[in-house]
């Protein structure tokens, strides 16, 4: 077996361990509201900061990996996540929630974002990139599958603090795997990228990470595909991380469903997300990525429009159908989005994808905050579900407008 698959396996396990912290925010809204009497809008603001930093840190993390190596950046990020989650057990003021869960965990998670998966895929694979992207993207859903039922049980039986400690320990447990088993480049072990016919020498460290990251943004911002990809991915974040992952559990609880049952439904989303994302990677290697995106967003929007009618005190067959349907589409958008970044922006595609991911998280952050405000204002989440469905329809149209590039050169390539 080619060494690239071992690196992909370590990356998969790393993202699974780091996914623990992404499983917790939706489970904390009601416990923190009950204990500290903070409004759901305030708690949603902490989640919003976390999600925004998750995206805004990603492009800089991709550049830092070019400068200091993947292992160092990811190991430090995991330690920051563990510190931010662990320190929350001593908080007593809302600003401490914003600092620990918003700032620290947001910065750490941003370095563990999908730009990490994009960097590994670009360096270690020439063939099967769509499939590998789908597998690594599915790792986050696998982590959700593993941790959501466990964390919901801990929150319900033992309070939220042991759950926060569990997240911290999970992040720390992954650090040895990263440091001992992950390698920065195929040349480090004398290998070629998977599918490459010739040996690829390791490039020298790229200095000026921040300057390069901002420079790539300014170049990409002068192209139309960047704004269309950023716009569609902002809707993706708004309708997944910001809406369902953050607010589905409290919304279901509003209708009388036990927290553990609602969290288990989200875990089932993770099961089918693994299937859907890997399948999406396979499709991306074979079909037009723009049309795949249009189909994914359209189907997601339809499912969200039906969700308010399905929420009930108990789990029933139509809700199971929604969970399966929505799970297959959860982050199926990532492989075709990354493929379009690679098609249009060449060697800078990982950094460009980092900026596109930033828009994803800004969209998620806005809805995480506005969803809490809407619940405080209207006493229901219904308006947020309907608005997100409409946004998905708009994203489907935007995806079809992205033009294809057939000459094989990235738009950011320097002229000959």
Coordinates of C-alpha atoms in Angstrom, one line a residue:
X1 CA 0.0 0.0 0.0
X2 CA 1.3 3.5 -0.9
X3 CA 2.5 5.6 2.0
X4 CA 0.0 8.3 1.1
X5 CA -2.8 6.1 2.3
X6 CA -1.2 5.8 5.7
X7 CA -0.8 9.6 5.9
X8 CA -4.5 9.9 4.9
X9 CA -5.4 7.4 7.7
X10 CA -3.5 9.4 10.3
X11 CA -5.2 12.6 9.0
X12 CA -8.6 10.9 9.3
X13 CA -8.0 9.9 12.9
X14 CA -6.7 13.4 13.7
X15 CA -9.8 15.1 12.4
X16 CA -12.0 12.5 14.2
X17 CA -10.4 13.4 17.5
X18 CA -10.6 17.1 16.9
X19 CA -14.3 16.7 15.9
X20 CA -15.2 16.2 19.5
X21 CA -15.2 19.9 20.2
X22 CA -17.6 20.5 17.3
X23 CA -20.1 18.2 18.8
X24 CA -20.5 20.1 22.1
X25 CA -21.9 23.6 21.4
X26 CA -25.4 22.6 20.6
X27 CA -25.6 20.5 23.8
X28 CA -24.5 23.4 26.0
X29 CA -27.1 26.0 25.1
X30 CA -29.8 24.8 27.5
X31 CA -27.5 23.8 30.4
X32 CA -25.6 27.2 30.3
X33 CA -28.9 29.1 30.0
X34 CA -30.3 27.2 33.0
X35 CA -27.1 27.6 35.2
X36 CA -25.9 31.1 34.4
X37 CA -29.2 32.7 33.0
X38 CA -27.3 33.9 30.0
X39 CA -29.6 34.5 27.0
X40 CA -29.4 32.1 24.0
X41 CA -28.2 35.0 22.0
X42 CA -25.2 35.5 24.2
X43 CA -24.4 31.8 24.1
X44 CA -25.0 31.8 20.4
X45 CA -22.5 34.7 20.1
X46 CA -19.7 32.5 21.6
X47 CA -20.5 29.8 19.1
X48 CA -20.6 32.5 16.4
X49 CA -17.1 33.7 17.3
X50 CA -15.9 30.1 17.4
X51 CA -17.3 29.4 13.9
X52 CA -16.0 32.7 12.4
X53 CA -12.5 32.1 13.7
X54 CA -12.6 28.5 12.5
X55 CA -13.0 29.9 9.0
X56 CA -10.8 33.0 9.2
X57 CA -7.9 31.1 10.7
X58 CA -8.0 28.4 8.0
X59 CA -6.2 30.2 5.1
X60 CA -3.4 31.4 7.5
X61 CA -3.0 27.9 8.8
X62 CA -2.6 26.6 5.3
X63 CA 0.2 29.1 4.7
X64 CA 1.8 28.3 8.1
X65 CA 1.8 24.6 7.1
X66 CA 3.9 25.6 4.1
X67 CA 6.3 27.5 6.4
X68 CA 6.6 25.3 9.5
X69 CA 5.1 21.9 8.4
X70 CA 1.8 20.1 8.9
X71 CA 2.9 18.3 12.1
X72 CA 3.8 21.4 14.1
X73 CA 0.8 23.4 13.2
X74 CA -1.7 20.7 13.8
X75 CA -0.1 19.6 17.1
X76 CA -0.1 23.2 18.5
X77 CA -3.8 23.6 17.3
X78 CA -4.9 20.5 19.2
X79 CA -3.2 21.8 22.4
X80 CA -5.0 25.2 22.0
X81 CA -8.3 23.4 21.6
X82 CA -7.7 21.3 24.7
X83 CA -6.8 24.4 26.7
X84 CA -9.9 26.4 25.6
X85 CA -12.3 23.5 26.3
X86 CA -10.7 22.6 29.6
X87 CA -10.7 26.2 31.0
X88 CA -14.4 26.5 30.5
X89 CA -15.1 24.4 33.6
X90 CA -13.9 27.4 35.8
X91 CA -15.9 30.1 34.0
X92 CA -18.5 32.2 35.7
X93 CA -19.0 35.2 33.4
X94 CA -20.1 35.4 29.8
X95 CA -16.9 37.0 28.6
X96 CA -15.0 33.9 29.8
X97 CA -17.2 31.8 27.5
X98 CA -16.4 34.1 24.6
X99 CA -12.7 33.9 25.4
X100 CA -12.4 30.1 26.0
X101 CA -15.0 28.6 23.6
X102 CA -15.1 31.5 21.2
X103 CA -11.4 32.7 20.8
X104 CA -9.2 29.8 21.9
X105 CA -11.2 26.9 20.5
X106 CA -12.0 28.9 17.4
X107 CA -8.3 29.6 16.7
X108 CA -7.3 26.0 17.3
X109 CA -10.2 24.5 15.3
X110 CA -9.4 26.9 12.4
X111 CA -6.0 25.3 12.1
X112 CA -7.7 21.9 12.0
X113 CA -10.2 23.0 9.4
X114 CA -10.7 21.5 5.9
X115 CA -7.7 23.5 4.7
X116 CA -5.7 20.8 6.6
X117 CA -7.3 18.1 4.6
X118 CA -6.8 20.1 1.4
X119 CA -3.1 20.5 2.1
X120 CA -2.6 16.8 2.8
X121 CA -4.5 15.9 -0.4
X122 CA -2.6 18.3 -2.6
X123 CA 0.8 17.1 -1.3
X124 CA 0.3 13.4 -1.1
X125 CA -2.1 12.6 -4.0
X126 CA -2.1 13.3 -7.7
X127 CA -4.8 10.7 -8.5
X128 CA -8.0 10.0 -6.5
X129 CA -8.0 13.5 -5.0
X130 CA -11.8 13.8 -5.1
X131 CA -12.2 10.5 -3.3
X132 CA -9.6 11.3 -0.6
X133 CA -11.2 14.7 -0.1
X134 CA -14.5 13.0 0.5
X135 CA -13.0 10.5 3.0
X136 CA -11.2 13.2 5.0
X137 CA -14.2 15.4 5.0
X138 CA -16.3 12.5 6.3
X139 CA -13.8 12.2 9.2
X140 CA -15.5 15.2 10.9
X141 CA -18.9 13.5 10.6
X142 CA -17.4 10.3 12.0
X143 CA -16.1 12.2 15.0
X144 CA -19.6 13.6 15.5
X145 CA -21.0 10.0 15.3
X146 CA -18.6 8.9 18.0
X147 CA -18.8 11.8 20.4
X148 CA -22.4 13.2 20.1
X149 CA -24.2 10.3 22.0
X150 CA -21.4 10.1 24.5
X151 CA -21.3 13.9 25.2
X152 CA -25.1 14.1 25.4
X153 CA -25.2 11.3 27.9
X154 CA -22.5 13.0 30.0
X155 CA -24.3 16.3 29.9
X156 CA -27.6 14.8 30.8
X157 CA -26.3 12.5 33.6
X158 CA -23.2 14.4 35.0
X159 CA -23.6 18.1 33.9
X160 CA -21.8 19.9 31.1
X161 CA -18.4 20.3 32.8
X162 CA -17.3 16.6 32.5
X163 CA -18.3 16.9 28.8
X164 CA -16.0 19.8 28.4
X165 CA -13.1 17.9 30.0
X166 CA -13.8 14.9 27.8
X167 CA -13.4 17.2 24.7
X168 CA -10.1 18.5 26.1
X169 CA -8.7 15.0 26.7
X170 CA -9.8 13.8 23.3
X171 CA -7.9 16.6 21.6
X172 CA -4.8 15.9 23.7
X173 CA -5.0 12.2 22.9
X174 CA -4.5 12.8 19.2
X175 CA -1.3 14.9 19.6
X176 CA 1.1 11.8 19.8
X177 CA -0.5 10.3 16.6
X178 CA 0.2 13.6 14.8
X179 CA 3.7 14.0 16.0
X180 CA 4.9 10.4 15.5
X181 CA 3.0 9.3 12.4
X182 CA 2.2 12.3 10.2
X183 CA 4.7 13.4 7.6
X184 CA 4.7 16.8 5.9
X185 CA 5.7 15.7 2.4
X186 CA 6.2 12.5 0.4
X187 CA 9.9 13.5 -0.1
X188 CA 10.4 13.2 3.6
X189 CA 10.2 9.4 3.3
X190 CA 11.6 9.1 -0.2
X191 CA 8.2 8.5 -1.8
X192 CA 6.3 10.0 -4.7
X193 CA 2.7 11.4 -4.4
X194 CA 0.1 8.7 -5.1
X195 CA -0.5 8.6 -8.8
X196 CA 2.6 10.6 -9.7
X197 CA 5.0 9.2 -12.3
X198 CA 8.1 11.1 -11.1
X199 CA 9.6 12.0 -7.8
X200 CA 8.5 15.4 -6.5
X201 CA 11.2 17.2 -4.4
X202 CA 10.1 18.9 -1.2
X203 CA 9.7 22.6 -1.7
X204 CA 11.6 24.9 0.6
X205 CA 9.7 26.6 3.5
X206 CA 7.6 29.5 2.3
X207 CA 8.3 32.6 4.4
X208 CA 5.9 35.5 4.9
X209 CA 2.9 33.3 5.5
X210 CA 0.6 36.1 6.5
X211 CA 1.7 38.3 3.5
X212 CA 1.2 35.4 1.1
X213 CA -2.2 34.5 2.5
X214 CA -3.5 38.0 2.1
X215 CA -1.9 38.3 -1.3
X216 CA -3.6 35.2 -2.6
X217 CA -6.9 36.6 -1.3
X218 CA -6.5 39.9 -3.2
X219 CA -5.7 38.0 -6.4
X220 CA -8.6 35.6 -6.0
X221 CA -11.0 38.4 -5.1
X222 CA -10.4 39.8 -8.6
X223 CA -12.0 36.7 -10.2
X224 CA -15.7 35.8 -10.4
X225 CA -15.4 32.2 -9.5
X226 CA -14.0 33.1 -6.1
X227 CA -17.1 35.1 -5.1
X228 CA -19.5 32.5 -6.4
X229 CA -17.7 29.8 -4.5
X230 CA -17.5 31.9 -1.4
X231 CA -21.2 32.8 -1.6
X232 CA -22.4 29.2 -2.0
X233 CA -20.1 27.9 0.7
X234 CA -21.4 30.7 3.1
X235 CA -24.9 29.2 2.6
X236 CA -23.5 25.8 3.2
X237 CA -22.1 26.9 6.6
X238 CA -25.3 28.7 7.4
X239 CA -27.5 25.6 6.8
X240 CA -25.2 23.1 8.5
X241 CA -22.8 24.2 11.3
X242 CA -24.6 27.4 12.1
X243 CA -28.2 26.1 11.9
X244 CA -28.6 22.3 12.4
X245 CA -25.5 21.5 14.4
X246 CA -26.0 24.4 16.8
X247 CA -29.8 24.7 17.0
X248 CA -31.3 21.3 16.1
X249 CA -31.0 19.8 19.6
X250 CA -32.6 22.8 21.5
X251 CA -35.2 23.1 18.7
X252 CA -36.2 19.5 19.1
X253 CA -36.1 19.9 22.8
X254 CA -38.6 22.8 22.5
X255 CA -41.0 20.3 20.9
X256 CA -40.6 17.9 23.9
X257 CA -38.0 15.6 22.5
X258 CA -35.3 14.4 25.0
X259 CA -31.9 15.9 24.5
X260 CA -30.3 12.4 24.2
X261 CA -32.7 11.4 21.5
X262 CA -32.1 14.7 19.5
X263 CA -28.3 14.3 19.9
X264 CA -28.6 10.7 18.7
X265 CA -30.5 11.9 15.6
X266 CA -27.5 14.3 14.9
X267 CA -25.2 11.3 15.3
X268 CA -27.2 9.4 12.6
X269 CA -26.7 12.5 10.4
X270 CA -23.0 11.8 10.9
X271 CA -23.4 8.1 9.8
X272 CA -25.0 9.0 6.5
X273 CA -22.8 12.0 6.0
X274 CA -19.8 9.6 5.8
X275 CA -21.6 7.7 3.0
X276 CA -22.7 10.9 1.2
X277 CA -19.4 12.7 1.4
X278 CA -17.3 9.7 0.2
X279 CA -19.8 9.2 -2.6
X280 CA -19.6 12.9 -3.5
X281 CA -15.8 12.6 -3.8
X282 CA -16.3 9.7 -6.2
X283 CA -18.8 11.7 -8.2
X284 CA -16.5 14.7 -8.3
X285 CA -13.8 12.6 -10.0
X286 CA -16.3 11.8 -12.7
X287 CA -19.0 14.6 -13.1
X288 CA -19.2 18.3 -13.5
X289 CA -18.6 19.8 -10.0
X290 CA -20.9 22.8 -10.7
X291 CA -23.9 20.6 -11.4
X292 CA -23.2 18.5 -8.3
X293 CA -23.2 21.6 -6.1
X294 CA -26.5 22.8 -7.6
X295 CA -28.2 19.4 -6.9
X296 CA -26.8 19.3 -3.4
X297 CA -28.0 22.8 -2.4
X298 CA -31.4 22.4 -4.0
X299 CA -32.1 19.1 -2.2
X300 CA -30.9 20.5 1.1
X301 CA -33.2 23.6 0.8
X302 CA -36.2 21.4 0.2
X303 CA -35.5 19.2 3.2
X304 CA -35.1 22.3 5.5
X305 CA -38.5 23.6 4.4
X306 CA -40.1 20.5 5.6
X307 CA -38.3 20.2 9.0
X308 CA -40.6 22.5 11.1
X309 CA -43.5 20.1 10.3
X310 CA -41.5 17.1 11.4
X311 CA -40.3 18.2 14.9
X312 CA -42.3 16.3 17.6
X313 CA -41.8 14.9 21.1
X314 CA -40.8 11.5 19.8
X315 CA -38.9 10.1 16.8
X316 CA -41.2 9.0 14.0
X317 CA -40.5 7.7 10.5
X318 CA -40.8 11.0 8.6
X319 CA -38.1 12.5 10.9
X320 CA -35.9 9.4 10.3
X321 CA -36.3 10.0 6.5
X322 CA -35.3 13.7 7.0
X323 CA -32.2 12.7 9.0
X324 CA -31.1 10.2 6.4
X325 CA -31.8 12.5 3.5
X326 CA -30.1 15.5 5.1
X327 CA -27.2 13.4 6.4
X328 CA -26.3 12.3 2.8
X329 CA -26.1 16.0 1.8
X330 CA -24.5 17.4 5.0
X331 CA -21.0 18.2 3.7
X332 CA -21.2 16.6 0.3
X333 CA -20.5 20.1 -1.1
X334 CA -16.9 20.0 0.0
X335 CA -15.3 17.7 -2.6
X336 CA -16.8 19.6 -5.6
X337 CA -16.0 23.0 -4.0
X338 CA -12.4 22.0 -3.5
X339 CA -12.2 20.6 -7.0
X340 CA -13.4 23.9 -8.4
X341 CA -10.8 25.8 -6.3
X342 CA -8.1 23.4 -7.6
X343 CA -9.3 23.8 -11.2
X344 CA -9.3 27.7 -11.0
X345 CA -6.4 28.5 -8.7
X346 CA -3.8 25.7 -9.1
X347 CA -1.0 25.7 -6.5
X348 CA -2.7 28.3 -4.4
X349 CA -5.9 26.3 -4.2
X350 CA -5.4 25.2 -0.6
X351 CA -5.1 28.8 0.5
X352 CA -8.0 30.0 -1.7
X353 CA -10.1 27.1 -0.3
X354 CA -9.1 28.4 3.1
X355 CA -10.7 31.8 2.3
X356 CA -13.7 30.1 0.8
X357 CA -14.0 28.1 4.0
X358 CA -13.8 31.4 5.9
X359 CA -17.0 32.5 4.1
X360 CA -18.5 29.1 5.1
X361 CA -17.8 29.8 8.7
X362 CA -18.9 33.5 8.6
X363 CA -22.3 32.2 7.3
X364 CA -22.4 29.6 10.0
X365 CA -21.5 32.2 12.6
X366 CA -24.2 34.6 11.5
X367 CA -26.9 31.9 11.7
X368 CA -25.6 30.5 15.0
X369 CA -26.1 34.0 16.5
X370 CA -29.2 35.0 14.6
X371 CA -30.8 31.6 15.3
X372 CA -30.4 32.2 19.1
X373 CA -31.8 35.7 18.7
X374 CA -34.8 34.5 16.7
X375 CA -35.5 31.9 19.4
X376 CA -35.4 34.6 22.1
X377 CA -37.6 36.9 20.0
X378 CA -40.2 34.6 18.4
X379 CA -40.1 31.7 20.8
X380 CA -39.5 29.3 17.9
X381 CA -36.9 28.4 15.3
X382 CA -39.4 28.1 12.4
X383 CA -38.4 31.4 10.7
X384 CA -34.8 30.3 10.6
X385 CA -35.5 26.9 8.9
X386 CA -37.6 28.6 6.2
X387 CA -35.0 31.3 5.6
X388 CA -32.2 28.8 5.3
X389 CA -34.2 26.8 2.8
X390 CA -34.6 29.9 0.6
X391 CA -30.8 30.6 0.9
X392 CA -30.0 27.0 -0.3
X393 CA -32.2 27.6 -3.4
X394 CA -30.1 30.8 -4.2
X395 CA -26.9 28.8 -3.7
X396 CA -28.0 26.2 -6.2
X397 CA -28.4 29.0 -8.8
X398 CA -25.1 30.5 -8.0
X399 CA -23.3 27.2 -8.5
X400 CA -24.6 26.9 -12.0
X401 CA -23.2 30.3 -12.9
X402 CA -19.6 29.3 -12.1
X403 CA -17.8 29.0 -15.4
X404 CA -15.6 26.1 -16.3
X405 CA -11.9 26.4 -16.9
X406 CA -10.6 23.9 -19.5
X407 CA -7.1 25.1 -20.2
X408 CA -5.6 23.5 -17.1
X409 CA -4.0 26.7 -15.8
X410 CA -4.9 28.3 -12.5
X411 CA -6.2 31.8 -12.6
X412 CA -3.6 32.9 -10.1
X413 CA -0.7 31.5 -12.1
X414 CA 2.1 34.0 -12.9
X415 CA 2.3 34.8 -16.7
X416 CA 5.0 33.1 -18.6

